[in-house]
XYZ file of C-alpha atoms in Angstrom:
756
model
C -11.714 7.493 14.271
C -10.752 6.311 17.759
C -11.390 2.584 17.497
C -11.743 0.137 14.677
C -15.264 -0.173 13.356
C -16.615 -3.550 14.528
C -19.399 -5.527 12.885
C -19.962 -7.584 16.053
C -20.480 -7.181 19.807
C -18.114 -8.375 22.524
C -20.624 -11.084 23.440
C -20.758 -12.313 19.835
C -16.964 -12.624 19.856
C -17.085 -14.597 23.106
C -19.859 -16.857 21.807
C -17.944 -17.472 18.585
C -14.995 -18.799 20.581
C -17.159 -20.789 23.041
C -19.746 -22.542 20.872
C -20.404 -25.212 19.645
C -17.158 -26.317 21.311
C -14.556 -24.086 22.981
C -11.709 -22.851 20.790
C -11.096 -22.763 17.045
C -9.071 -25.884 16.226
C -9.367 -29.663 16.583
C -7.514 -32.722 15.287
C -8.960 -34.866 12.517
C -7.373 -38.241 11.653
C -6.050 -38.537 8.108
C -6.312 -42.351 8.107
C -9.379 -44.572 8.637
C -9.939 -45.970 12.147
C -12.887 -48.242 11.416
C -11.504 -51.762 11.850
C -9.124 -53.752 14.020
C -6.714 -53.874 11.067
C -6.752 -50.065 10.880
C -5.791 -49.879 14.558
C -3.036 -52.434 14.072
C -1.550 -50.426 11.242
C -1.931 -47.062 12.965
C -0.563 -48.104 16.326
C 0.773 -51.404 17.575
C 2.283 -53.412 15.968
C 2.253 -51.644 12.551
C 3.661 -48.352 13.819
C 6.954 -50.037 14.673
C 7.885 -50.269 11.002
C 8.105 -46.491 10.316
C 9.661 -45.999 13.778
C 12.603 -48.177 12.818
C 12.924 -46.518 9.385
C 13.027 -43.023 10.935
C 15.585 -44.188 13.509
C 17.839 -45.134 10.590
C 17.177 -41.941 8.574
C 15.611 -38.884 10.220
C 14.620 -37.394 6.861
C 12.105 -40.240 6.463
C 10.023 -38.500 9.144
C 8.815 -36.295 6.288
C 7.545 -39.405 4.465
C 5.916 -41.275 7.334
C 4.600 -38.519 9.636
C 2.826 -35.178 9.373
C 6.055 -33.256 10.079
C 6.383 -31.910 6.530
C 3.017 -30.132 6.660
C 2.994 -29.108 10.313
C 3.853 -25.676 11.713
C 3.976 -24.706 15.377
C 2.644 -21.254 16.274
C 4.558 -20.260 19.416
C 4.266 -17.288 21.787
C 4.976 -16.254 25.353
C 2.294 -13.546 25.218
C 4.595 -10.594 25.833
C 3.242 -8.510 22.924
C -0.297 -9.692 22.138
C -1.701 -7.745 19.186
C -1.736 -4.140 20.385
C -2.636 -5.178 23.934
C 0.834 -5.681 25.413
C 2.124 -8.313 27.865
C -0.957 -10.216 29.040
C 0.702 -13.575 29.563
C 1.101 -16.808 27.658
C -2.389 -18.200 28.272
C -4.087 -14.972 27.170
C -2.292 -15.314 23.842
C -3.898 -18.706 23.143
C -6.998 -17.365 21.271
C -4.668 -15.427 18.960
C -2.377 -18.400 18.386
C -5.341 -20.699 17.699
C -6.556 -18.124 15.206
C -3.165 -18.109 13.511
C -3.308 -21.903 13.241
C -6.742 -21.677 11.609
C -5.398 -19.203 9.050
C -2.556 -21.544 8.124
C -5.108 -24.231 7.302
C -7.667 -21.990 5.634
C -5.296 -20.177 3.292
C -2.477 -22.668 2.616
C -3.724 -26.093 3.753
C -0.978 -26.276 6.381
C -1.697 -28.184 9.593
C -0.793 -26.106 12.613
C -0.863 -26.330 16.391
C -0.488 -23.472 18.864
C 2.004 -23.691 21.739
C 2.042 -21.104 24.529
C 5.237 -21.046 26.590
C 4.831 -19.524 30.071
C 8.164 -17.764 30.514
C 9.588 -14.247 30.252
C 13.141 -15.568 30.046
C 14.353 -15.579 26.416
C 16.810 -18.384 27.167
C 14.048 -20.626 28.517
C 11.886 -19.905 25.479
C 14.775 -20.635 23.121
C 15.518 -23.906 24.892
C 11.877 -25.012 24.851
C 11.387 -24.302 21.157
C 14.708 -25.925 20.229
C 13.809 -29.106 22.127
C 10.426 -29.543 20.409
C 11.438 -28.329 16.949
C 12.038 -31.830 15.538
C 8.267 -32.416 15.687
C 7.528 -29.708 13.136
C 8.340 -28.667 9.586
C 8.441 -25.000 10.618
C 8.166 -22.623 13.592
C 6.067 -19.444 13.493
C 6.972 -17.138 16.388
C 4.265 -14.665 17.313
C 3.558 -11.775 19.687
C 6.970 -11.719 21.397
C 8.145 -8.268 22.469
C 11.111 -6.368 21.083
C 14.113 -6.497 21.368
C 13.935 -10.066 22.762
C 12.162 -11.248 19.589
C 15.258 -10.450 17.492
C 17.520 -12.457 19.770
C 15.090 -15.380 20.045
C 14.542 -15.674 16.306
C 18.211 -15.233 15.460
C 19.348 -17.898 17.940
C 16.666 -20.385 16.897
C 17.517 -19.951 13.211
C 21.082 -20.928 14.063
C 20.067 -23.906 16.213
C 17.207 -25.411 14.150
C 17.353 -26.949 10.679
C 13.769 -25.937 9.857
C 12.306 -22.503 9.013
C 11.903 -20.207 12.027
C 9.932 -17.064 11.237
C 8.793 -14.254 13.528
C 5.728 -13.057 11.677
C 5.341 -9.766 13.573
C 8.657 -8.724 12.055
C 8.700 -10.197 8.606
C 5.020 -10.621 7.727
C 4.279 -6.925 7.936
C 7.541 -6.137 6.167
C 6.789 -8.391 3.192
C 3.277 -7.026 2.620
C 4.405 -3.422 3.095
C 7.290 -3.986 0.675
C 4.867 -5.346 -1.947
C 2.723 -2.252 -1.504
C 5.756 0.032 -1.770
C 6.824 -1.632 -5.037
C 3.416 -0.948 -6.548
C 3.069 2.540 -5.079
C 6.333 3.435 -6.827
C 4.950 1.902 -10.018
C 1.804 4.041 -9.807
C 3.704 7.249 -9.073
C 6.510 6.647 -11.582
C 9.284 6.317 -9.021
C 12.232 3.943 -8.697
C 12.970 2.268 -5.360
C 16.624 3.278 -5.675
C 15.639 6.962 -5.733
C 12.966 7.319 -3.036
C 13.508 8.916 0.356
C 11.733 7.119 3.207
C 10.822 8.238 6.722
C 10.014 5.487 9.224
C 8.205 5.879 12.544
C 8.829 2.896 14.798
C 12.028 0.963 15.466
C 10.483 -2.174 16.914
C 10.340 -5.649 15.405
C 8.100 -4.784 12.453
C 9.710 -1.421 11.766
C 13.284 -2.663 11.617
C 12.284 -5.664 9.509
C 10.489 -3.375 7.042
C 13.592 -1.242 6.732
C 15.849 -4.241 6.120
C 13.556 -5.663 3.459
C 13.053 -2.466 1.469
C 16.820 -2.007 1.461
C 17.126 -5.533 0.052
C 14.731 -4.433 -2.687
C 16.928 -1.497 -3.652
C 16.130 1.447 -1.364
C 19.433 3.105 -0.443
C 20.638 2.980 3.169
C 21.309 6.726 3.285
C 17.784 7.492 2.015
C 16.017 5.907 5.007
C 15.574 7.930 8.187
C 14.372 5.867 11.159
C 12.620 7.455 14.126
C 11.688 5.985 17.513
C 10.111 7.626 20.560
C 13.379 9.512 21.182
C 13.576 10.920 17.651
C 15.819 10.178 14.681
C 18.180 7.208 14.844
C 21.357 8.972 13.702
C 25.015 7.970 13.635
C 26.587 8.701 17.020
C 23.368 8.608 19.057
C 23.766 6.723 22.351
C 20.431 7.119 24.158
C 17.938 4.271 23.667
C 20.114 2.516 21.109
C 20.828 -1.176 20.561
C 22.653 -3.205 17.934
C 19.503 -3.615 15.868
C 18.753 0.102 15.616
C 22.404 1.016 15.132
C 22.499 -0.973 11.896
C 20.146 1.620 10.374
C 21.654 4.822 11.807
C 22.732 7.378 9.191
C 24.613 10.651 9.123
C 21.958 13.374 9.260
C 21.285 16.632 11.072
C 17.561 15.839 11.310
C 16.388 15.004 14.819
C 12.584 14.712 14.745
C 9.999 12.784 12.746
C 8.602 16.075 11.448
C 12.020 16.932 10.010
C 12.461 13.427 8.614
C 9.172 13.667 6.721
C 9.999 16.968 5.023
C 10.381 16.211 1.317
C 10.125 12.432 1.901
C 8.618 10.345 -0.883
C 7.333 7.652 1.464
C 6.376 7.201 5.104
C 6.202 3.847 6.882
C 4.418 3.977 10.222
C 4.794 1.127 12.683
C 4.494 3.049 15.909
C 1.397 4.527 17.562
C -1.800 6.486 17.028
C -1.268 10.227 16.547
C 2.441 10.015 15.764
C 1.913 11.954 12.521
C 0.211 15.318 12.038
C -1.427 16.839 8.978
C 1.403 19.371 8.852
C 3.935 16.564 8.510
C 1.954 15.036 5.642
C 1.688 18.406 3.915
C 5.488 18.735 3.975
C 6.097 15.537 1.995
C 7.028 15.326 -1.700
C 4.361 15.278 -4.459
C 2.340 12.034 -4.656
C 3.428 10.936 -1.187
C 3.271 7.246 -0.256
C 1.899 6.972 3.284
C 1.673 3.588 5.004
C 0.223 4.296 8.472
C 0.215 0.732 9.808
C -0.141 1.090 13.588
C -2.984 -1.060 14.964
C -5.714 -0.736 15.947
C -5.414 2.960 15.121
C -3.010 4.327 12.482
C -0.476 7.091 13.070
C -2.816 9.344 11.088
C -6.164 8.419 9.555
C -6.773 8.404 5.793
C -9.440 11.067 6.307
C -6.906 13.391 7.924
C -4.367 12.735 5.166
C -6.903 13.565 2.453
C -7.708 16.900 4.123
C -4.225 18.131 3.203
C -3.082 15.837 0.353
C -5.387 14.611 -2.390
C -2.426 13.094 -4.245
C -1.411 10.589 -1.546
C -1.337 6.804 -1.862
C -2.476 5.472 1.506
C -2.249 2.074 3.203
C -3.124 1.040 6.751
C -3.302 -2.149 8.766
C -7.089 -1.978 8.933
C -9.716 -3.791 6.917
C -12.090 -0.810 6.771
C -9.741 1.170 4.506
C -8.270 0.473 1.073
C -4.823 -1.147 0.801
C -4.801 -3.168 3.990
C -1.356 -4.420 5.013
C -2.586 -7.816 6.223
C -0.103 -10.478 7.326
C -2.387 -13.271 6.137
C -1.205 -12.372 2.637
C 2.243 -13.556 3.631
C 2.895 -16.153 6.299
C 0.646 -19.021 5.040
C 2.113 -18.878 1.538
C 5.698 -18.293 2.647
C 5.565 -21.380 4.853
C 3.813 -23.336 2.093
C 6.689 -22.697 -0.289
C 9.307 -23.308 2.405
C 7.744 -26.594 3.545
C 7.340 -27.918 0.035
C 11.090 -27.708 -0.656
C 11.961 -28.695 2.932
C 13.849 -25.438 3.385
C 16.339 -25.157 6.234
C 15.396 -21.530 6.825
C 13.413 -18.590 5.472
C 16.056 -16.201 4.199
C 16.064 -12.687 2.768
C 15.870 -13.978 -0.817
C 12.641 -15.844 -0.031
C 11.099 -12.772 1.589
C 12.003 -10.591 -1.382
C 10.517 -13.181 -3.735
C 7.265 -13.190 -1.737
C 7.028 -9.389 -1.833
C 7.613 -9.285 -5.586
C 5.061 -12.052 -6.210
C 2.424 -10.187 -4.191
C 3.160 -6.961 -6.028
C 2.864 -8.694 -9.406
C -0.464 -10.306 -8.454
C -1.996 -6.940 -7.551
C -1.314 -5.746 -11.089
C -3.396 -8.558 -12.610
C -7.134 -8.453 -13.341
C -9.138 -9.252 -10.201
C -11.515 -12.260 -10.361
C -15.235 -11.773 -9.659
C -15.187 -14.041 -6.624
C -12.688 -11.693 -4.990
C -14.850 -8.644 -5.638
C -17.875 -10.569 -4.367
C -16.102 -10.943 -1.010
C -15.885 -7.133 -0.951
C -19.554 -6.552 -1.807
C -18.922 -6.178 -5.506
C -16.499 -3.254 -5.128
C -14.478 -2.805 -8.319
C -10.846 -3.640 -7.547
C -8.405 -2.412 -10.151
C -4.668 -1.769 -9.899
C -4.066 1.841 -8.971
C -3.869 4.175 -5.985
C -6.650 2.395 -4.082
C -5.517 -1.130 -4.936
C -1.780 -1.771 -4.662
C -1.949 -4.874 -2.436
C -3.908 -8.076 -3.199
C -6.854 -8.950 -0.972
C -6.671 -11.906 1.445
C -9.495 -13.725 -0.385
C -7.777 -13.799 -3.761
C -7.692 -17.542 -4.657
C -4.627 -16.985 -6.850
C -2.360 -16.252 -3.880
C -1.639 -19.919 -3.213
C -0.495 -20.618 -6.764
C 1.531 -17.392 -7.082
C 3.408 -16.777 -3.828
C 4.601 -20.263 -2.717
C 6.238 -21.047 -6.095
C 8.175 -17.776 -5.905
C 9.295 -18.585 -2.356
C 10.190 -22.171 -3.275
C 12.196 -21.025 -6.311
C 14.094 -18.507 -4.187
C 14.861 -21.234 -1.626
C 16.242 -23.452 -4.391
C 18.240 -20.638 -5.975
C 19.759 -19.619 -2.638
C 20.711 -23.185 -1.673
C 18.495 -23.715 1.386
C 16.098 -26.239 -0.217
C 16.618 -29.914 0.613
C 13.963 -31.192 -1.800
C 14.007 -29.110 -4.998
C 10.886 -28.993 -7.144
C 11.559 -30.455 -10.583
C 8.354 -29.422 -12.373
C 7.288 -25.943 -11.273
C 4.192 -25.898 -13.505
C 2.959 -29.151 -11.966
C 3.687 -27.713 -8.512
C 1.592 -24.628 -9.236
C -1.281 -26.861 -10.346
C -1.045 -28.943 -7.182
C -1.105 -25.801 -5.049
C -4.283 -24.523 -6.674
C -5.871 -27.920 -6.125
C -5.152 -27.836 -2.382
C -7.887 -25.261 -1.854
C -9.802 -25.748 -5.107
C -10.171 -29.402 -6.130
C -11.336 -28.351 -9.590
C -8.094 -26.502 -10.395
C -6.225 -29.514 -11.781
C -9.131 -30.489 -14.012
C -9.538 -26.943 -15.293
C -5.852 -26.603 -16.071
C -5.868 -29.853 -18.045
C -8.961 -28.730 -19.936
C -7.402 -25.360 -20.753
C -4.168 -26.974 -21.937
C -6.172 -29.170 -24.296
C -8.067 -26.160 -25.675
C -4.846 -24.148 -26.128
C -3.536 -26.905 -28.360
C -6.498 -26.349 -30.711
C -7.862 -22.826 -30.086
C -11.467 -22.167 -31.099
C -13.680 -19.184 -31.896
C -16.379 -18.734 -29.259
C -19.424 -16.467 -29.460
C -20.302 -14.578 -26.257
C -23.945 -13.700 -26.944
C -24.512 -11.175 -24.141
C -21.574 -9.064 -25.234
C -22.637 -5.798 -23.584
C -22.701 -7.267 -20.069
C -19.674 -6.290 -17.950
C -18.975 -9.815 -16.688
C -19.249 -11.233 -20.220
C -16.831 -8.619 -21.577
C -14.274 -9.427 -18.905
C -14.725 -13.163 -19.507
C -14.244 -12.772 -23.269
C -11.071 -10.740 -22.748
C -9.789 -13.275 -20.219
C -10.602 -16.118 -22.618
C -8.344 -14.505 -25.221
C -5.631 -13.566 -22.733
C -5.487 -17.193 -21.579
C -4.790 -18.119 -25.223
C -7.871 -20.339 -25.330
C -9.022 -18.947 -28.655
C -10.809 -16.028 -30.259
C -13.814 -14.364 -28.622
C -16.707 -12.709 -30.454
C -18.913 -10.298 -28.508
C -22.476 -9.779 -29.745
C -23.733 -6.257 -29.059
C -23.499 -2.584 -29.867
C -19.887 -1.585 -30.366
C -20.175 1.867 -28.775
C -21.723 0.431 -25.597
C -19.216 -2.433 -25.396
C -16.303 0.003 -25.817
C -17.750 2.297 -23.170
C -18.154 -0.604 -20.737
C -14.623 -1.779 -21.468
C -13.350 1.642 -20.512
C -15.361 1.573 -17.258
C -13.898 -1.838 -16.488
C -10.356 -0.571 -16.984
C -9.911 -2.502 -20.243
C -8.335 -0.649 -23.127
C -11.248 0.118 -25.514
C -8.826 -0.505 -28.370
C -8.129 -4.022 -27.137
C -8.406 -6.305 -30.159
C -11.599 -8.321 -29.827
C -14.292 -9.067 -32.419
C -17.632 -7.277 -31.958
C -20.722 -8.068 -34.034
C -23.795 -5.848 -33.955
C -26.670 -8.105 -35.075
C -28.567 -5.256 -36.751
C -25.537 -3.995 -38.684
C -23.842 -7.289 -39.511
C -23.159 -8.076 -43.158
C -24.251 -11.627 -42.295
C -27.730 -10.447 -41.348
C -29.449 -11.396 -44.599
C -27.709 -14.769 -44.812
C -28.700 -15.662 -41.240
C -32.281 -14.532 -41.820
C -32.640 -16.766 -44.874
C -31.150 -19.689 -42.964
C -33.536 -19.207 -40.051
C -36.564 -18.749 -42.321
C -35.892 -22.073 -44.083
C -35.886 -23.763 -40.688
C -38.977 -22.107 -39.271
C -41.228 -21.287 -42.242
C -43.362 -24.393 -41.682
C -43.635 -23.664 -37.973
C -45.676 -20.481 -38.255
C -42.894 -17.973 -38.789
C -42.888 -15.360 -41.556
C -39.740 -13.964 -43.153
C -40.190 -10.716 -41.243
C -40.419 -12.688 -37.970
C -37.080 -14.318 -38.682
C -35.565 -10.962 -39.681
C -36.742 -9.450 -36.409
C -35.299 -12.343 -34.376
C -31.920 -12.139 -36.113
C -31.862 -8.362 -35.605
C -32.997 -8.259 -32.000
C -32.199 -11.571 -30.322
C -28.501 -12.056 -29.689
C -28.931 -15.720 -28.775
C -30.550 -16.410 -32.126
C -27.960 -14.340 -33.998
C -25.141 -16.162 -32.197
C -26.763 -19.556 -32.776
C -27.077 -18.775 -36.502
C -23.410 -17.791 -36.540
C -22.554 -21.152 -34.965
C -24.876 -23.144 -37.228
C -23.467 -21.488 -40.352
C -19.889 -22.358 -39.402
C -18.756 -18.818 -38.505
C -17.819 -19.896 -34.957
C -16.942 -23.100 -33.083
C -18.931 -22.640 -29.902
C -21.369 -20.390 -28.055
C -21.842 -19.179 -24.483
C -24.985 -17.519 -23.131
C -27.328 -17.511 -20.129
C -25.831 -14.722 -18.013
C -28.782 -12.348 -18.476
C -31.588 -14.830 -19.256
C -32.874 -18.034 -17.720
C -31.373 -21.286 -18.911
C -34.690 -22.519 -20.300
C -35.240 -19.338 -22.299
C -31.672 -19.373 -23.616
C -31.864 -23.016 -24.676
C -35.199 -22.530 -26.453
C -33.794 -19.579 -28.399
C -30.636 -21.435 -29.387
C -32.649 -24.458 -30.538
C -34.416 -22.326 -33.147
C -31.162 -22.355 -35.105
C -29.451 -25.515 -33.835
C -30.869 -29.045 -33.910
C -30.671 -31.770 -31.320
C -28.499 -34.718 -32.356
C -30.361 -37.581 -33.968
C -31.611 -40.125 -31.387
C -30.464 -37.829 -28.568
C -32.046 -35.154 -26.418
C -30.752 -31.902 -24.917
C -29.670 -32.521 -21.320
C -27.694 -30.792 -18.601
C -24.807 -32.569 -16.885
C -23.254 -31.092 -13.756
C -19.772 -32.028 -12.647
C -18.982 -32.241 -8.921
C -15.246 -32.150 -8.180
C -14.185 -32.943 -4.614
C -10.703 -33.639 -3.256
C -11.080 -37.391 -3.522
C -13.687 -37.981 -6.222
C -15.400 -36.545 -9.263
C -19.084 -37.119 -10.061
C -21.287 -36.352 -13.056
C -24.955 -35.616 -12.295
C -27.683 -35.716 -14.962
C -30.116 -34.314 -15.949
C -29.748 -31.100 -13.943
C -31.317 -28.499 -16.214
C -33.643 -29.666 -19.015
C -35.908 -32.715 -18.555
C -38.238 -32.094 -15.610
C -39.947 -35.477 -15.110
C -38.224 -38.023 -17.360
C -39.847 -41.301 -18.326
C -37.885 -44.555 -18.411
C -36.843 -44.027 -22.042
C -35.653 -40.536 -21.171
C -33.634 -41.792 -18.210
C -31.958 -44.442 -20.354
C -30.981 -41.844 -22.962
C -29.777 -39.423 -20.270
C -27.534 -42.184 -18.931
C -26.026 -42.847 -22.358
C -25.315 -39.176 -23.014
C -24.007 -38.436 -19.503
C -21.667 -41.419 -19.794
C -20.514 -39.983 -23.126
C -19.719 -36.628 -21.479
C -17.717 -38.389 -18.757
C -15.751 -40.313 -21.417
C -15.164 -37.146 -23.417
C -13.593 -35.591 -20.322
C -11.317 -38.559 -19.681
C -13.283 -40.605 -17.132
C -14.394 -44.245 -17.312
C -18.133 -44.039 -16.613
C -19.881 -46.185 -14.028
C -23.534 -45.202 -14.109
C -25.970 -45.489 -11.196
C -29.684 -44.741 -11.515
C -30.434 -43.110 -8.181
C -33.744 -43.512 -6.408
C -35.369 -43.626 -2.995
C -35.303 -47.432 -3.114
C -32.497 -49.931 -3.665
C -33.355 -52.916 -5.844
C -37.055 -52.819 -4.985
C -36.824 -51.943 -1.302
C -39.088 -50.003 -0.912
C -40.494 -49.484 -4.400
C -41.941 -46.123 -5.531
C -43.196 -44.568 -8.755
C -39.909 -42.907 -9.724
C -37.971 -45.988 -8.628
C -39.955 -48.090 -11.065
C -39.000 -45.759 -13.919
C -35.329 -46.130 -12.970
C -35.710 -49.903 -12.971
C -37.374 -49.761 -16.383
C -34.527 -47.583 -17.681
C -32.026 -50.263 -16.661
C -34.111 -52.845 -18.525
C -34.062 -50.631 -21.629
C -30.254 -50.465 -21.526
C -30.148 -54.230 -20.987
C -31.951 -54.601 -24.292
C -29.453 -52.494 -26.257
C -26.295 -53.943 -27.796
C -24.427 -50.626 -28.119
C -23.829 -49.951 -24.418
C -20.130 -49.989 -23.521
C -20.206 -48.777 -19.912
C -21.178 -50.168 -16.515
C -24.634 -49.255 -15.208
C -26.862 -50.353 -12.371
C -29.964 -49.370 -10.468
C -32.236 -48.458 -8.983
C -30.186 -47.638 -5.878
C -29.770 -45.085 -3.110
C -26.705 -42.810 -3.042
C -24.858 -44.667 -0.279
C -25.070 -47.924 -2.249
C -23.906 -46.212 -5.432
C -20.980 -44.411 -3.814
C -19.776 -46.438 -0.810
C -18.133 -49.856 -0.845
C -19.786 -50.909 2.407
C -23.193 -50.109 0.919
C -22.536 -52.270 -2.132
C -21.421 -55.245 -0.031
C -25.072 -55.924 0.798
C -25.754 -56.418 -2.914
C -23.044 -58.725 -4.290
C -24.972 -59.111 -7.534
C -24.443 -55.444 -8.442
C -22.753 -54.998 -11.807
C -20.734 -51.970 -10.676
C -17.078 -52.858 -10.153
C -16.418 -49.699 -8.153
C -18.166 -46.569 -6.882
C -20.432 -44.902 -9.440
C -19.198 -41.669 -10.959
C -22.186 -40.887 -13.214
C -25.413 -40.428 -11.271
C -28.677 -40.350 -13.210
C -31.308 -38.621 -11.105
C -34.972 -39.675 -11.180
C -36.155 -36.101 -11.870
C -34.783 -32.596 -12.343
C -35.839 -31.394 -8.890
C -33.753 -34.068 -7.116
C -30.782 -33.326 -9.400
C -31.015 -29.579 -8.838
C -31.474 -29.842 -5.066
C -28.584 -32.292 -4.686
C -26.083 -30.223 -6.642
C -27.091 -26.959 -4.985
C -26.816 -28.466 -1.493
C -23.308 -29.684 -2.249
C -22.366 -26.289 -3.666
C -23.778 -24.319 -0.724
C -22.215 -26.597 1.876
C -18.875 -26.321 0.115
C -18.351 -30.067 -0.109
C -17.276 -29.876 -3.761
C -16.806 -27.534 -6.691
C -19.843 -27.718 -8.988
C -19.257 -27.075 -12.700
C -22.121 -26.708 -15.126
C -24.721 -27.774 -15.972
C -22.928 -28.622 -19.219
C -25.295 -28.826 -22.172
C -25.105 -32.025 -24.218
C -27.180 -33.371 -27.082
C -27.079 -30.450 -29.519
C -25.467 -30.632 -32.959
C -23.198 -27.714 -32.090
C -21.160 -26.803 -29.014
C -23.354 -24.621 -26.794
C -22.926 -23.900 -23.087
C -25.462 -22.037 -20.958
C -24.222 -20.298 -17.802
C -26.339 -19.827 -14.683
C -28.198 -16.515 -14.557
C -25.850 -13.800 -13.251
C -22.771 -16.045 -13.483
C -19.431 -14.482 -12.447
C -16.508 -14.118 -14.835
C -14.839 -17.371 -13.724
C -17.958 -19.415 -14.559
C -18.366 -17.733 -17.941
C -14.731 -18.457 -18.816
C -15.282 -22.044 -17.688
C -18.364 -22.350 -19.914
C -16.433 -20.898 -22.860
C -13.609 -23.366 -22.247
C -16.093 -26.253 -22.221
C -17.645 -24.920 -25.422
C -14.200 -24.768 -27.032
C -13.389 -28.282 -25.826
C -16.855 -29.463 -26.949
C -17.850 -31.866 -24.184
C -20.767 -33.095 -26.278
C -19.984 -36.482 -27.860
C -21.493 -36.564 -31.348
């Protein structure tokens, strides 16, 4: 394979960078600039106040400016990707891209700075003089050996983290992979023999880091273009290579690889032959990381060794050593404790955290990003993928803790659990809510029925539900098939989880009699009820719930929501004076909304809308929110009036006539009036004291369209619809829901969002 497989043309790449505006980054204000007062606060005269405070105490710059969340990505363009010295300006697309990755993966603001000089001293001076602006410096694409000198000098001169990612990023990810490769092959780091091809920035950093992890100095043989770096060699040597020279009679890479347990390649295409691979120890670990083409391709390796664990730097092979797994999260942890530097302890902590994450069960959303490919810890999966949402809550805390333990943190984190929650919320606004919900459920664990127990996603969700200590899971299905699917999923078939086969259950007769008493006057014979209990898992599970053999139920993954609800309702009643409704929860960074009804009542009348409002407000209360209800419509207070608007107005009148309403409500109104202060100013008579957080939609189609648009556009995390109004705790997932959504539904069922 001569070049990396591309899924785009050169013109598409150019167009991507040119349109709709040139480049990949822009600046967005974090404060409002809508009024004269805003301008006065942001600039003159208001800005003078923080200026004077910072003049008195420089550390206050972290409180009053963006310094604490700002990283500069700096290059002189002397080693751009694998393209060489193309100049500072040519490096700008790469540096902009790096800035985008900081924001996308760790919510770090970043700006690229290209310095047009080949003189290391000039570059050092420039970076030193601007360093006070930033919380950290990411050096990039600077050639070796100058990069070592530049980074080393800047680390001494600056009191913020300075990190050359070409060196350390690759090293950290490769080290994580090496930890897990040893785990898979039953080796210990202290015992392995390693051959390294490449003594540049990345190669030497890899060697230093794996030695910090426990690999012995004398067990690492380094090779450059002149051969083995051995003690006493004078040609092509410098102080950085000399630190890794050993006493050996081996002089070539081929000799170094004979009997080696591991190979780290950070050199060039074709540096390794099949004969070299064949000479390695059993179960060889081969990381061919040269880009864009590895030292030897995985296909060539497999021709001579079917027992090898292989990693490359490319995305079209398994086990990609991708720097995006490292630098965003390392800086996140360093910035959050205001670290003075990024030291060896922090790099080791990052590598170990990455290795540990790869050994955990992989969420569905990660596999979806890889076209549903099953990712499971083993030879083909020893390094996490860049799209794993757990990276941000796993790696930065490890880095931050290492910074605190090693004494380079200026602002230690007091509550690490709270910090982890805040990290998850940076990229996923629902994370904090979910964690609080799970903590509440853990305090009072429940037994939850998973009706579609043979489905792979449902099995994984049930296991995860138990592993999260949220309660006990019951799978409905055939035990032999569930066990077989567990094995295919990499779950121990002997894992302790309850399985109920409806046909074979000793509760079968009891459930049949219960169902027959409910349905005998609705046209059902005893044999009909027996058949439903035997064959319909939703009905069997609902009977289990109704008879008190479980606390909650989850279904819907393999059937439509309407069908699932109708089946459940054969065994479970609707609460008196209520109706079954669906309430969706929209969680954005700055607000949370409840939308109703999103799944049951298609064209509600005024009485229906009033009842939906009462129940949706009850759900919001149950989840810890003070409800402010708005009946949404095309019109606002009669302007202009329409058929659905009139029903909303009538619903408000119905609530006005009740003496049991204990929440704010108003309508009919358009969304901007319900949600924005400026919109409400036109209607000073409105009874809402703040923005609405419970939105009652005029019909199911408007509710469904609104929530789906928000979800598709990525403006908020959409949870639900949550089912309310039934006498038991039932949650219905969307058809084909991933594991994370099923676990969420089970958690809601255990919490019981339905106010009785």
